[in-house]
Short mmCIF file of C-alpha atoms and ligand atoms in Angstrom, two decimals:
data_model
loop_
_atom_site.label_atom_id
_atom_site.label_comp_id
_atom_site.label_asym_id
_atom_site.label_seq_id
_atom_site.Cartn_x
_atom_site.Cartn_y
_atom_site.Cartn_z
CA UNK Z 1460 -15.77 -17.92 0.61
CA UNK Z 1461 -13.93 -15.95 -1.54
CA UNK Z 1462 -16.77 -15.08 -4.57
CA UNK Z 1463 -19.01 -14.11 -1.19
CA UNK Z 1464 -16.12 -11.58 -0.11
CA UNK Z 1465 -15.84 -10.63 -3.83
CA UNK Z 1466 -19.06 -9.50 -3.55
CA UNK Z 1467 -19.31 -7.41 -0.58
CA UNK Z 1468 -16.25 -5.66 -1.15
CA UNK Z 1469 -17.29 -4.78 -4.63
CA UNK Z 1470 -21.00 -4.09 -3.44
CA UNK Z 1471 -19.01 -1.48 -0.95
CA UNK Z 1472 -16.55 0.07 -3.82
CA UNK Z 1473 -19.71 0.64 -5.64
CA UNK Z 1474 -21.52 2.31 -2.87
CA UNK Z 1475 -18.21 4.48 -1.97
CA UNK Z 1476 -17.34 5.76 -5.84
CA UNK Z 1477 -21.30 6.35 -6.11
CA UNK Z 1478 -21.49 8.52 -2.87
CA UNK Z 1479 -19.32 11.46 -2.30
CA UNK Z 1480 -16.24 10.33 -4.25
CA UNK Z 1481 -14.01 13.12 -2.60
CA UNK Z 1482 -13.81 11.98 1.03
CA UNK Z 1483 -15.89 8.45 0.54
CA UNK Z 1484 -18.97 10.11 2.79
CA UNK Z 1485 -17.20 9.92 5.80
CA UNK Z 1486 -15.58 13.30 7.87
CA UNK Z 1487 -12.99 14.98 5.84
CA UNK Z 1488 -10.30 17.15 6.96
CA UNK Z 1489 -10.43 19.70 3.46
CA UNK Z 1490 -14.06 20.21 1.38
CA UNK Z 1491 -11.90 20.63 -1.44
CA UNK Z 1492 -9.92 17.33 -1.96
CA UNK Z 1493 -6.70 17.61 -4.42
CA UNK Z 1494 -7.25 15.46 -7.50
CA UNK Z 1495 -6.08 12.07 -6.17
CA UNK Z 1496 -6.17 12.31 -2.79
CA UNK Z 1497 -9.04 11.01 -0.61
CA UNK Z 1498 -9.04 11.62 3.47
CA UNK Z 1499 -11.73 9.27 5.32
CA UNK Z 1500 -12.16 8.87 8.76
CA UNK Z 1501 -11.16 5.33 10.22
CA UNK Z 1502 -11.66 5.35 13.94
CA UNK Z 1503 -9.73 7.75 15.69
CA UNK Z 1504 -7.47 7.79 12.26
CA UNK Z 1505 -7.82 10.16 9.15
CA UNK Z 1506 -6.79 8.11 6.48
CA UNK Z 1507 -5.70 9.80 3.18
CA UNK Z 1508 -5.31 8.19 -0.11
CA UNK Z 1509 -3.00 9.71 -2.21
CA UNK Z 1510 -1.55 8.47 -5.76
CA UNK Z 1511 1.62 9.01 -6.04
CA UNK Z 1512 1.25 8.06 -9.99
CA UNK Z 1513 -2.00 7.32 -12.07
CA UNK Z 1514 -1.25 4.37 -14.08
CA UNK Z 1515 -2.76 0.96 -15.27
CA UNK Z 1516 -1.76 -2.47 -15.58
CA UNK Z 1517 -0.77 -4.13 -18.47
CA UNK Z 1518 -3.33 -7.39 -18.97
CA UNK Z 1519 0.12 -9.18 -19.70
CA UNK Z 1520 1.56 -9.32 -16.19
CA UNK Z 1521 -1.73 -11.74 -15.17
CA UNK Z 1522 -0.20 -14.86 -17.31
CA UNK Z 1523 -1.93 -16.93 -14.99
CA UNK Z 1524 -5.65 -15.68 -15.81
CA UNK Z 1525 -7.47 -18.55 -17.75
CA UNK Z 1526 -8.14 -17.45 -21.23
CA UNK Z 1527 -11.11 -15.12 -21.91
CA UNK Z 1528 -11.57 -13.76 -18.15
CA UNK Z 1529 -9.75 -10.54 -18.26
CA UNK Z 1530 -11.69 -9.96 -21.49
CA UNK Z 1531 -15.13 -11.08 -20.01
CA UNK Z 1532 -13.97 -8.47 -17.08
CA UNK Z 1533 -13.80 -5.76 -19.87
CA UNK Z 1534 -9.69 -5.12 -18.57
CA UNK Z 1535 -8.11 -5.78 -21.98
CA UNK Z 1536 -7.28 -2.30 -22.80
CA UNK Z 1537 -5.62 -2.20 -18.88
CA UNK Z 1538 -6.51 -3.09 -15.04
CA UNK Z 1539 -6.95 0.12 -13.45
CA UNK Z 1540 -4.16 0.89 -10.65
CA UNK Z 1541 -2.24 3.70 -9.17
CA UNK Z 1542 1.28 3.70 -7.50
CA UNK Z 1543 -0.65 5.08 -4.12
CA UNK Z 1544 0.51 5.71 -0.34
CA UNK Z 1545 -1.56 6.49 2.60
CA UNK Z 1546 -1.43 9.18 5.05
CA UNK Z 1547 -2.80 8.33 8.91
CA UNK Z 1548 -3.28 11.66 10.76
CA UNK Z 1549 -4.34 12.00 14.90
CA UNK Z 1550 -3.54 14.83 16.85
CA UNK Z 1551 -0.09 16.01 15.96
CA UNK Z 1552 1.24 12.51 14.89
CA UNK Z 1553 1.35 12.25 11.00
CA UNK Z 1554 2.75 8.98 9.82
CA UNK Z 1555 3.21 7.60 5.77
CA UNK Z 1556 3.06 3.91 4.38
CA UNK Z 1557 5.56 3.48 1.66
CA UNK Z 1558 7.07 6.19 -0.29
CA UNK Z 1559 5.85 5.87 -3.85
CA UNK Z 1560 8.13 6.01 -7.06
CA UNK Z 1561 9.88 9.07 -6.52
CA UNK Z 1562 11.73 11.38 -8.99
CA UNK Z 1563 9.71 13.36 -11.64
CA UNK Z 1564 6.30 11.44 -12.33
CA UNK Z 1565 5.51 11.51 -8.57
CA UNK Z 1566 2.84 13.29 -6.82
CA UNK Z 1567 3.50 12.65 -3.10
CA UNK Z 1568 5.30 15.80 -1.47
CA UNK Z 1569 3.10 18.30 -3.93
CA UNK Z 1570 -0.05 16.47 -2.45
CA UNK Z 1571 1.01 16.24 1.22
CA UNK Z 1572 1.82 19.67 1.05
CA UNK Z 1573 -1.49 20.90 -0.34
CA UNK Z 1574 -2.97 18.39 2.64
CA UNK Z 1575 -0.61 20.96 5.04
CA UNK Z 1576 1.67 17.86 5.74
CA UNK Z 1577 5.20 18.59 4.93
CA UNK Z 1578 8.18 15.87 4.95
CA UNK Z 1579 9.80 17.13 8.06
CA UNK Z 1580 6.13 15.98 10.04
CA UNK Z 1581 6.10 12.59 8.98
CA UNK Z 1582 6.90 11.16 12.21
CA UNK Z 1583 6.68 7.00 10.99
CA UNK Z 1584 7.01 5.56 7.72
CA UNK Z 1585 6.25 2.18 7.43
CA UNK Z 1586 7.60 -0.23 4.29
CA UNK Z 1587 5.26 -2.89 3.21
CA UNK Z 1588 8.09 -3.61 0.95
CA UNK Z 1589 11.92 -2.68 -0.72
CA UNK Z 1590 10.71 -2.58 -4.24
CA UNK Z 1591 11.49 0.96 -5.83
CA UNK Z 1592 7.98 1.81 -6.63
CA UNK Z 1593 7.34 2.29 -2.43
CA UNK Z 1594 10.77 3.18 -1.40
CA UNK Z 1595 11.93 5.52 -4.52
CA UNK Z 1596 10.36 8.72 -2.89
CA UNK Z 1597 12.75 8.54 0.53
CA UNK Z 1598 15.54 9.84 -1.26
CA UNK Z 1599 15.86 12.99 -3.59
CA UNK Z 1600 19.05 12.53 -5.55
CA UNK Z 1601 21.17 11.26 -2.52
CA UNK Z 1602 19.28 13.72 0.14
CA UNK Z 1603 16.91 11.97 2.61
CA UNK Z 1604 13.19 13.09 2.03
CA UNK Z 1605 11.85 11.85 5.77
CA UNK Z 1606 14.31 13.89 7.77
CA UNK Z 1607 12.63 13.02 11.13
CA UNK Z 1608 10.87 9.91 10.55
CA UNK Z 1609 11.68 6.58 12.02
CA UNK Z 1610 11.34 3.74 9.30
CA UNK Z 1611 9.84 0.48 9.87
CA UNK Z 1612 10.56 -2.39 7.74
CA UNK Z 1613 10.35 -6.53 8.33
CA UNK Z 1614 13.37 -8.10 9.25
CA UNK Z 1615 12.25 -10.45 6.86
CA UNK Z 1616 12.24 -8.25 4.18
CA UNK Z 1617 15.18 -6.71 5.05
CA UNK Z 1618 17.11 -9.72 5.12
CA UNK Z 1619 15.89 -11.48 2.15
CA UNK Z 1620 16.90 -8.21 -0.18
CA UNK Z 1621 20.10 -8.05 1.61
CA UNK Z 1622 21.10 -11.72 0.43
CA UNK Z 1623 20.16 -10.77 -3.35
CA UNK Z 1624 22.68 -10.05 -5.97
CA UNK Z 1625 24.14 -6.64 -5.74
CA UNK Z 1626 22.40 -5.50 -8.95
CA UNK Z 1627 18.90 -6.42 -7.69
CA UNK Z 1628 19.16 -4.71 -4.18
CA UNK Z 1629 21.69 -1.85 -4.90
CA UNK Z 1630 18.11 0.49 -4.41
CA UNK Z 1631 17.15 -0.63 -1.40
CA UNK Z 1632 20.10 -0.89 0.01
CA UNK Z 1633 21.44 2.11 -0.63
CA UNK Z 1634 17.94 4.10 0.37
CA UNK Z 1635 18.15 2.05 3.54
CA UNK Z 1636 21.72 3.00 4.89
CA UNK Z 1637 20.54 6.95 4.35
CA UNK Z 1638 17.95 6.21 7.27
CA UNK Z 1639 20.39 3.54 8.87
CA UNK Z 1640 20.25 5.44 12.29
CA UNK Z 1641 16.63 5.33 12.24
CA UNK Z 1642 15.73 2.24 11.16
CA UNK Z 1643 13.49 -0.32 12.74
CA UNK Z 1644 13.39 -3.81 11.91
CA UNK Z 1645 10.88 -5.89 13.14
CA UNK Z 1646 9.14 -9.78 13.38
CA UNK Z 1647 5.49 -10.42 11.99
CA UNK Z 1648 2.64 -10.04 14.85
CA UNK Z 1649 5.31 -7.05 16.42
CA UNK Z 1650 2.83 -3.90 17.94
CA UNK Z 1651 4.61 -0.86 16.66
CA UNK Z 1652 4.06 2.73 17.35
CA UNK Z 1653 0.68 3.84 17.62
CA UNK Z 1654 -0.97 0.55 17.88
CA UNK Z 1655 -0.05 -0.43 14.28
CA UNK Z 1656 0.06 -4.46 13.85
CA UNK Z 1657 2.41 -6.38 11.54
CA UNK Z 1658 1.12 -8.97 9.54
CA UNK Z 1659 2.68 -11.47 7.36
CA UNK Z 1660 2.03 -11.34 4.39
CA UNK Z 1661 5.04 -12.47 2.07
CA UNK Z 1662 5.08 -13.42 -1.27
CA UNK Z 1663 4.59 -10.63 -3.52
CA UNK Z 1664 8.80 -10.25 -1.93
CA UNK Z 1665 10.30 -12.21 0.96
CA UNK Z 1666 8.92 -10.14 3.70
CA UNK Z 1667 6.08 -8.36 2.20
CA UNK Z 1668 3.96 -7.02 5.11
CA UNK Z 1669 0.32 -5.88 5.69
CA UNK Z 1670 -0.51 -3.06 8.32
CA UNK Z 1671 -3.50 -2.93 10.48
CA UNK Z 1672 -4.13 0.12 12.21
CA UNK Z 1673 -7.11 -0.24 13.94
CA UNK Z 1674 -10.09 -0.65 11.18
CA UNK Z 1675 -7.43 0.00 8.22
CA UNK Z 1676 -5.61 -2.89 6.68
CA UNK Z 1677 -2.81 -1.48 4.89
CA UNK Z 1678 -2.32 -3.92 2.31
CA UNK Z 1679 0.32 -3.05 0.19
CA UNK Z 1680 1.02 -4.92 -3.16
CA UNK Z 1681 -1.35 -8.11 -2.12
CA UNK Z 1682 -3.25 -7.03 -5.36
CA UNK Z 1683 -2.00 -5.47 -8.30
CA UNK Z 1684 -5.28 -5.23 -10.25
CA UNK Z 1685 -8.09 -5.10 -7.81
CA UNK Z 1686 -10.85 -5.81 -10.83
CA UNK Z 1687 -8.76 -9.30 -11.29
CA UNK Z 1688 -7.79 -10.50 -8.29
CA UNK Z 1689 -10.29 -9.47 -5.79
CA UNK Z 1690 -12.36 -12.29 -7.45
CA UNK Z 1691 -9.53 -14.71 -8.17
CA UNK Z 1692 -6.96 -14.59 -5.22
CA UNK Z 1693 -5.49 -17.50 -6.79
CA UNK Z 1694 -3.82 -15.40 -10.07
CA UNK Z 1695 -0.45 -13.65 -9.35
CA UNK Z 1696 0.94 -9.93 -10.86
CA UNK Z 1697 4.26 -11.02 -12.83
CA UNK Z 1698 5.85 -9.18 -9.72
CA UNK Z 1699 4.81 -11.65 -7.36
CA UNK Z 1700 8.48 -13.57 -6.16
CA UNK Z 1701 7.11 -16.49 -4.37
CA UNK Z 1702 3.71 -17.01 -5.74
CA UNK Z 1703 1.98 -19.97 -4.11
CA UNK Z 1704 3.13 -17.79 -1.08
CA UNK Z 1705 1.37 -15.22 -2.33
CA UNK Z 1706 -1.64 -16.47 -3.25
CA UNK Z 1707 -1.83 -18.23 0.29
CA UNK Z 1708 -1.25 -14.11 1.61
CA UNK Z 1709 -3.85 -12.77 -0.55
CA UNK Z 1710 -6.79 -15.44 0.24
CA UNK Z 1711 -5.89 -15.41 4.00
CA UNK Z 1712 -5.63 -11.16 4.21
CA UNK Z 1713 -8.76 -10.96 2.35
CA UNK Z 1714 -10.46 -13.47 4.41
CA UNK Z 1715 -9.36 -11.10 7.60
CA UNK Z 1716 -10.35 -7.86 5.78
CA UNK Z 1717 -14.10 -9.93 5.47
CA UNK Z 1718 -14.77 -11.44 8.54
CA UNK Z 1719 -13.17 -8.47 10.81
CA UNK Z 1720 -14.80 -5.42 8.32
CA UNK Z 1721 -11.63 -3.76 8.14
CA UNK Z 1722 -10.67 -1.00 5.30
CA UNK Z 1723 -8.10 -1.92 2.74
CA UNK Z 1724 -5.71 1.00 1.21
CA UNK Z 1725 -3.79 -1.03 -1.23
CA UNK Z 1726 -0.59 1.03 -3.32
CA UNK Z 1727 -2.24 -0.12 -6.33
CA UNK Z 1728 -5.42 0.72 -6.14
CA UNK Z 1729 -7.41 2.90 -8.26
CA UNK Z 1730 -9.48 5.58 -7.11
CA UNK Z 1731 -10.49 5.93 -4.67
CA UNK Z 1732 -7.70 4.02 -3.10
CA UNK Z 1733 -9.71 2.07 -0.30
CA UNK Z 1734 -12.23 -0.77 -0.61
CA UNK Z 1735 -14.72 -1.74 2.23
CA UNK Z 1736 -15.75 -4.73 3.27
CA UNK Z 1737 -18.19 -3.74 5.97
CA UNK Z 1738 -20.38 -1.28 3.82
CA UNK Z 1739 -18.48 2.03 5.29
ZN1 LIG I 876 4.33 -2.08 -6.07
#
């Protein structure tokens, strides 16, 4: 099951990055795309891609990859990646998923302000996780980014980085308090604002969570080298906490993504930041 999903989501990356790479053939919103962003329409959704930070992975955080694959898989120099988050657009409603890195490498506001988005709009922002690379751009210095936006998070994953040692959650919790008044916590399988579904998906952290907003499956960190793991589920990113949890995530989300045709936009995907796997 999972080489045959292997293969039609690769068999639809190739078609997308051969077609019209700047808004993946489907109705964009600009004809001329920033570098690194990528706005595709998804239902009654635009969708925009947009890297936050152009990066790669380091072949040593896949420990778990037999010998010789990443090199038959030509990824020894690096697994291509991004730190990414996604834009949804209908109407007047503008919301975010995660936050990106933050401070001087990132892309975000620039980007969403050449897309004529600017902070104040963003009306939801939903957390697929706490780790700093998806929450780092809420704050500048100790002045909150989102100033109108109502932040979603798992209760889950709110919970399980409040119980860790001060050191390890001193980010998160300190981002978190600055949107304390506006801060929604909720169960796995919740409907949130604009039809958007929770999903477990823990693992990669305690509450990690996938979004599904209509056709789009927002999928967070469930793979931190695509060209890896799409074809072996079963090999965790040195990141991943719990990882027989999260290989059990990443084989049952991808599974979904298959059978249902639904659009991934994963944070660490490389261009251009979604992957089909129903051929659109
Ligand atoms: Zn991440």
């Amino acid at each position: 099951m999972c080489r045959l999903i292997f293969i039609m989501v690769m068999a639809s990356l190739l078609a997308a990055c051969s077609g019209n790479s700047r808004n993946g053939g489907q109705a964009s919103r600009d004809d001329v795309a920033p570098e690194g962003c990528l706005t595709r329409g998804i239902g009654e959704w635009e969708a925009t891609w947009i890297r936050d930070v152009d990066t790669r992975q380091s072949p040593e955080i896949f420990a778990d990859a037999p010998e010789g694959l990443i090199d038959s898989l030509g990824l020894s120099e690096g697994v291509p990646s991004s730190i990414s988050v996604f834009l949804l657009r209908k109407g007047d409603t503008s919301m975010l998923f995660d936050a990106g890195l933050g401070g001087k490498e990132s892309r975000m506001l620039p980007l969403l302000d050449s897309l004529g988005v600017r902070a104040n709009d963003i009306k939801y922002l939903f957390l697929t996780h706490l780790h700093n690379d998806h929450i780092g751009g809420m704050l500048s210095g100790d002045t909150v980014v989102f100033p109108n936006a109502e932040v979603f998070v798992a209760k889950k994953e709110y919970d399980g980085w409040m119980n860790m040692p001060n050191d390890k959650k001193a980010k998160a919790e300190t981002t978190l308090e600055a949107y304390a008044d506006r801060l929604r916590l909720f169960e796995f399988g919740d409907t949130l604002p604009e039809g958007v579904v929770a999903i477990d998906a823990s693992g990669h952290t305690p509450g990690h969570t996938v979004y599904k907003a209509g056709n789009l499956l927002v999928v967070g960190d469930l793979m931190h080298g695509v060209a890896l793991q799409l074809g072996h589920p079963d090999i965790c990113a040195a990141y991943d906490m719990d990882k027989p949890a999260a290989v059990e995530s990443r084989v049952r989300i991808l599974k979904l993504a298959g059978q249902e045709g639904l659009v991934m936009a994963g944070m660490h995907f490389p261009e251009p930041g979604f992957l089909s796997a129903d051929g659109q």
